[in-house]
mmCIF file of C-alpha atoms in Angstrom:
data_model
loop_
_atom_site.group_PDB
_atom_site.id
_atom_site.type_symbol
_atom_site.label_atom_id
_atom_site.label_comp_id
_atom_site.label_asym_id
_atom_site.label_seq_id
_atom_site.Cartn_x
_atom_site.Cartn_y
_atom_site.Cartn_z
ATOM 1 C CA MET A 1 107.418 117.709 100.563
ATOM 2 C CA ARG A 2 106.696 115.338 97.679
ATOM 3 C CA THR A 3 107.018 112.200 99.792
ATOM 4 C CA SER A 4 104.565 113.645 102.311
ATOM 5 C CA ARG A 5 102.025 114.345 99.575
ATOM 6 C CA LYS A 6 102.652 110.928 98.041
ATOM 7 C CA ARG A 7 102.226 109.229 101.424
ATOM 8 C CA ARG A 8 98.967 111.134 102.007
ATOM 9 C CA THR A 9 97.672 110.146 98.572
ATOM 10 C CA ILE A 10 98.557 106.520 99.235
ATOM 11 C CA GLY A 11 96.741 106.727 102.587
ATOM 12 C CA TYR A 12 93.566 108.015 100.954
ATOM 13 C CA GLY A 13 93.850 105.405 98.196
ATOM 14 C CA LEU A 14 94.306 102.559 100.649
ATOM 15 C CA ALA A 15 91.376 103.802 102.757
ATOM 16 C CA LEU A 16 89.238 103.669 99.596
ATOM 17 C CA VAL A 17 90.523 100.181 98.724
ATOM 18 C CA GLY A 18 89.899 99.049 102.317
ATOM 19 C CA VAL A 19 86.283 100.204 102.222
ATOM 20 C CA LEU A 20 85.732 98.515 98.847
ATOM 21 C CA ALA A 21 87.335 95.292 100.102
ATOM 22 C CA ALA A 22 85.177 95.410 103.249
ATOM 23 C CA SER A 23 82.117 95.842 101.043
ATOM 24 C CA ALA A 24 83.078 92.842 98.917
ATOM 25 C CA LEU A 25 83.690 90.741 102.023
ATOM 26 C CA CYS A 26 80.394 91.754 103.602
ATOM 27 C CA LEU A 27 78.494 91.087 100.371
ATOM 28 C CA SER A 28 80.033 87.620 100.135
ATOM 29 C CA ILE A 29 78.970 86.670 103.685
ATOM 30 C CA ARG A 30 75.721 88.646 103.702
ATOM 31 C CA SER A 31 73.568 85.538 103.530
ATOM 32 C CA TYR A 32 75.268 84.190 106.677
ATOM 33 C CA LEU A 33 75.403 87.264 108.863
ATOM 34 C CA GLY A 34 73.089 89.835 107.335
ATOM 35 C CA GLY A 35 73.891 93.428 106.433
ATOM 36 C CA ALA A 36 73.910 94.786 109.973
ATOM 37 C CA TYR A 37 77.326 93.275 110.657
ATOM 38 C CA ALA A 38 78.814 95.178 107.725
ATOM 39 C CA SER A 39 79.013 98.258 109.945
ATOM 40 C CA LEU A 40 81.448 96.447 112.265
ATOM 41 C CA VAL A 41 83.710 95.490 109.369
ATOM 42 C CA TYR A 42 83.577 99.060 108.094
ATOM 43 C CA LEU A 43 84.553 100.336 111.558
ATOM 44 C CA LEU A 44 87.653 98.121 111.442
ATOM 45 C CA VAL A 45 88.655 99.743 108.156
ATOM 46 C CA ILE A 46 88.055 103.227 109.607
ATOM 47 C CA VAL A 47 90.183 102.566 112.691
ATOM 48 C CA ALA A 48 92.918 100.883 110.614
ATOM 49 C CA SER A 49 92.968 103.867 108.239
ATOM 50 C CA ALA A 50 93.260 106.269 111.156
ATOM 51 C CA THR A 51 96.023 104.404 112.959
ATOM 52 C CA ARG A 52 98.030 103.820 109.797
ATOM 53 C CA PHE A 53 97.405 106.961 107.744
ATOM 54 C CA GLY A 54 95.814 109.593 110.002
ATOM 55 C CA VAL A 55 92.543 111.430 110.426
ATOM 56 C CA GLY A 56 91.907 112.442 106.785
ATOM 57 C CA PRO A 57 91.856 108.910 105.345
ATOM 58 C CA ALA A 58 89.776 107.771 108.324
ATOM 59 C CA ILE A 59 87.138 110.443 107.633
ATOM 60 C CA LEU A 60 87.110 109.385 103.965
ATOM 61 C CA ALA A 61 86.677 105.748 105.042
ATOM 62 C CA ALA A 62 83.836 106.730 107.417
ATOM 63 C CA VAL A 63 81.897 108.671 104.774
ATOM 64 C CA LEU A 64 82.408 106.009 102.091
ATOM 65 C CA SER A 65 81.423 103.277 104.544
ATOM 66 C CA PHE A 66 78.301 105.226 105.469
ATOM 67 C CA LEU A 67 77.325 105.562 101.797
ATOM 68 C CA LEU A 68 78.142 101.968 100.829
ATOM 69 C CA TRP A 69 76.446 100.497 103.891
ATOM 70 C CA ASN A 70 73.335 102.445 102.953
ATOM 71 C CA PHE A 71 73.534 101.519 99.249
ATOM 72 C CA LEU A 72 74.440 97.847 99.665
ATOM 73 C CA PHE A 73 72.810 96.725 102.912
ATOM 74 C CA ILE A 74 69.944 99.045 103.958
ATOM 75 C CA GLU A 75 66.500 98.397 102.458
ATOM 76 C CA PRO A 76 65.728 99.203 99.722
ATOM 77 C CA VAL A 77 69.119 97.871 98.553
ATOM 78 C CA GLY A 78 70.702 99.534 95.535
ATOM 79 C CA THR A 79 69.455 103.029 96.338
ATOM 80 C CA PHE A 80 70.333 105.764 98.772
ATOM 81 C CA TYR A 81 66.694 105.962 99.835
ATOM 82 C CA VAL A 82 66.033 104.829 103.398
ATOM 83 C CA HIS A 83 62.532 103.502 103.984
ATOM 84 C CA ASN A 84 62.623 102.890 107.729
ATOM 85 C CA PRO A 85 63.328 105.907 109.980
ATOM 86 C CA ARG A 86 65.198 103.637 112.424
ATOM 87 C CA GLU A 87 67.698 102.967 109.651
ATOM 88 C CA TRP A 88 68.399 106.716 109.479
ATOM 89 C CA LEU A 89 69.220 106.612 113.155
ATOM 90 C CA ALA A 90 71.515 103.604 112.645
ATOM 91 C CA LEU A 91 73.223 105.288 109.693
ATOM 92 C CA GLY A 92 73.634 108.560 111.593
ATOM 93 C CA VAL A 93 75.036 106.838 114.657
ATOM 94 C CA PHE A 94 77.369 104.775 112.456
ATOM 95 C CA LEU A 95 78.688 107.897 110.723
ATOM 96 C CA ALA A 96 79.201 109.679 114.053
ATOM 97 C CA ILE A 97 80.959 106.670 115.585
ATOM 98 C CA GLY A 98 83.091 106.238 112.476
ATOM 99 C CA ILE A 99 84.213 109.862 112.514
ATOM 100 C CA VAL A 100 84.866 109.858 116.269
ATOM 101 C CA CYS A 101 86.795 106.568 116.096
ATOM 102 C CA GLY A 102 88.814 107.871 113.167
ATOM 103 C CA GLU A 103 89.523 111.118 114.972
ATOM 104 C CA LEU A 104 90.571 109.368 118.200
ATOM 105 C CA ALA A 105 92.732 106.772 116.475
ATOM 106 C CA GLY A 106 94.335 109.497 114.366
ATOM 107 C CA ARG A 107 95.105 111.539 117.470
ATOM 108 C CA ALA A 108 96.552 108.466 119.187
ATOM 109 C CA ARG A 109 98.786 107.959 116.146
ATOM 110 C CA GLN A 110 99.947 111.578 116.309
ATOM 111 C CA ALA A 111 100.565 111.289 120.055
ATOM 112 C CA GLY A 112 102.664 108.185 119.429
ATOM 113 C CA GLN A 113 104.692 110.030 116.802
ATOM 114 C CA PHE A 114 105.142 112.977 119.173
ATOM 115 C CA GLU A 115 106.312 110.637 121.938
ATOM 116 C CA ALA A 116 108.789 108.976 119.570
ATOM 117 C CA LEU A 117 110.167 112.391 118.570
ATOM 118 C CA ARG A 118 110.422 113.416 122.218
ATOM 119 C CA GLU A 119 112.306 110.215 123.061
ATOM 120 C CA ALA A 120 114.651 110.713 120.093
ATOM 121 C CA ASP A 121 115.329 114.273 121.262
ATOM 122 C CA ARG A 122 116.026 113.031 124.793
ATOM 123 C CA LEU A 123 118.484 110.429 123.474
ATOM 124 C CA LYS A 124 120.165 113.019 121.253
ATOM 125 C CA SER A 125 120.616 115.327 124.240
ATOM 126 C CA ALA A 126 122.067 112.519 126.345
ATOM 127 C CA VAL A 127 124.537 111.550 123.604
ATOM 128 C CA LEU A 128 125.578 115.162 123.037
ATOM 129 C CA SER A 129 126.071 115.666 126.765
ATOM 130 C CA SER A 130 128.216 112.556 126.996
ATOM 131 C CA VAL A 131 130.253 113.450 123.904
ATOM 132 C CA SER A 132 130.698 117.006 125.141
ATOM 133 C CA HIS A 133 132.047 115.737 128.472
ATOM 134 C CA ASP A 134 134.340 113.209 126.767
ATOM 135 C CA LEU A 135 135.783 115.910 124.490
ATOM 136 C CA ARG A 136 136.180 118.553 127.191
ATOM 137 C CA THR A 137 138.156 116.333 129.580
ATOM 138 C CA PRO A 138 141.254 115.890 127.354
ATOM 139 C CA LEU A 139 140.888 119.456 126.104
ATOM 140 C CA ALA A 140 140.989 120.798 129.686
ATOM 141 C CA SER A 141 144.124 118.730 130.340
ATOM 142 C CA ILE A 142 145.789 120.098 127.193
ATOM 143 C CA LEU A 143 144.880 123.688 128.041
ATOM 144 C CA ALA A 144 146.122 123.344 131.619
ATOM 145 C CA SER A 145 149.432 121.886 130.464
ATOM 146 C CA VAL A 146 149.921 124.574 127.811
ATOM 147 C CA SER A 147 149.117 127.309 130.346
ATOM 148 C CA SER A 148 151.659 125.874 132.803
ATOM 149 C CA LEU A 149 154.298 125.783 130.094
ATOM 150 C CA GLN A 150 153.582 129.330 128.970
ATOM 151 C CA GLU A 151 153.488 130.832 132.456
ATOM 152 C CA ASN A 152 156.243 128.817 134.145
ATOM 153 C CA ARG A 153 158.593 127.759 131.352
ATOM 154 C CA ALA A 154 161.599 129.565 132.796
ATOM 155 C CA ARG A 155 161.030 128.093 136.269
ATOM 156 C CA LEU A 156 160.308 124.500 135.170
ATOM 157 C CA ASP A 157 163.120 121.990 134.846
ATOM 158 C CA VAL A 158 163.404 119.959 131.637
ATOM 159 C CA GLU A 159 161.779 116.870 133.191
ATOM 160 C CA SER A 160 158.670 118.848 134.255
ATOM 161 C CA GLN A 161 158.439 120.416 130.815
ATOM 162 C CA GLN A 162 158.651 116.942 129.246
ATOM 163 C CA GLU A 163 155.861 115.701 131.549
ATOM 164 C CA LEU A 164 153.618 118.596 130.506
ATOM 165 C CA LEU A 165 154.413 118.006 126.822
ATOM 166 C CA GLN A 166 153.646 114.303 127.287
ATOM 167 C CA SER A 167 150.316 115.242 128.926
ATOM 168 C CA ILE A 168 149.522 117.484 125.944
ATOM 169 C CA HIS A 169 150.418 114.675 123.543
ATOM 170 C CA GLU A 170 148.238 112.127 125.403
ATOM 171 C CA GLY A 171 145.283 114.533 125.538
ATOM 172 C CA ALA A 172 145.621 115.307 121.828
ATOM 173 C CA ALA A 173 145.830 111.573 121.025
ATOM 174 C CA ARG A 174 142.701 110.939 123.129
ATOM 175 C CA LEU A 175 140.867 113.759 121.313
ATOM 176 C CA ASP A 176 141.976 112.308 117.975
ATOM 177 C CA THR A 177 140.599 108.876 118.982
ATOM 178 C CA LEU A 178 137.296 110.350 120.193
ATOM 179 C CA ILE A 179 136.823 112.391 117.036
ATOM 180 C CA GLY A 180 137.671 109.348 114.901
ATOM 181 C CA ASP A 181 135.086 107.310 116.812
ATOM 182 C CA LEU A 182 132.483 110.048 116.300
ATOM 183 C CA LEU A 183 133.203 110.140 112.580
ATOM 184 C CA ASP A 184 132.910 106.353 112.412
ATOM 185 C CA LEU A 185 129.564 106.522 114.214
ATOM 186 C CA SER A 186 128.279 109.232 111.903
ATOM 187 C CA SER A 187 128.978 107.052 108.863
ATOM 188 C CA ILE A 188 126.773 104.214 110.196
#
């Protein structure tokens, strides 16, 4: 439980750091590209946050990007006031796209995790099926030989009894080897 909370906290922290780093980058190249391109850099941070850490950090990155883009790049710079109504439209569309992208990338991440769990479960089932078959084969041989000895001991000659005992011994040795191999695998 703690590692999950710690991982979530790290995700939110890194989303915040990503948005701040994107802001610093965009401010440093603002004279070359202008502030409009900052939204594209912010969208990269939003999608990266979603694919790496999930929907929550992506939503945080989208809202922070929206606020910082407004504060740092929309006229009048340094305020949250928006003079031009078209800028409100751009900001609103950016926020909507950021949230949708974060949501979609987060869902894709969850779907990938679900698929990985499903594949792991499929592999586990295949291994268990194989191990079950490998263990049952010598066990069936042992049980058949023991049953023959119990039911027909008086009618079996010594050589037949020895063959059945040898079959029991071989089956038990095979089971011992299989179980040893399983224990070796479990220690890896």
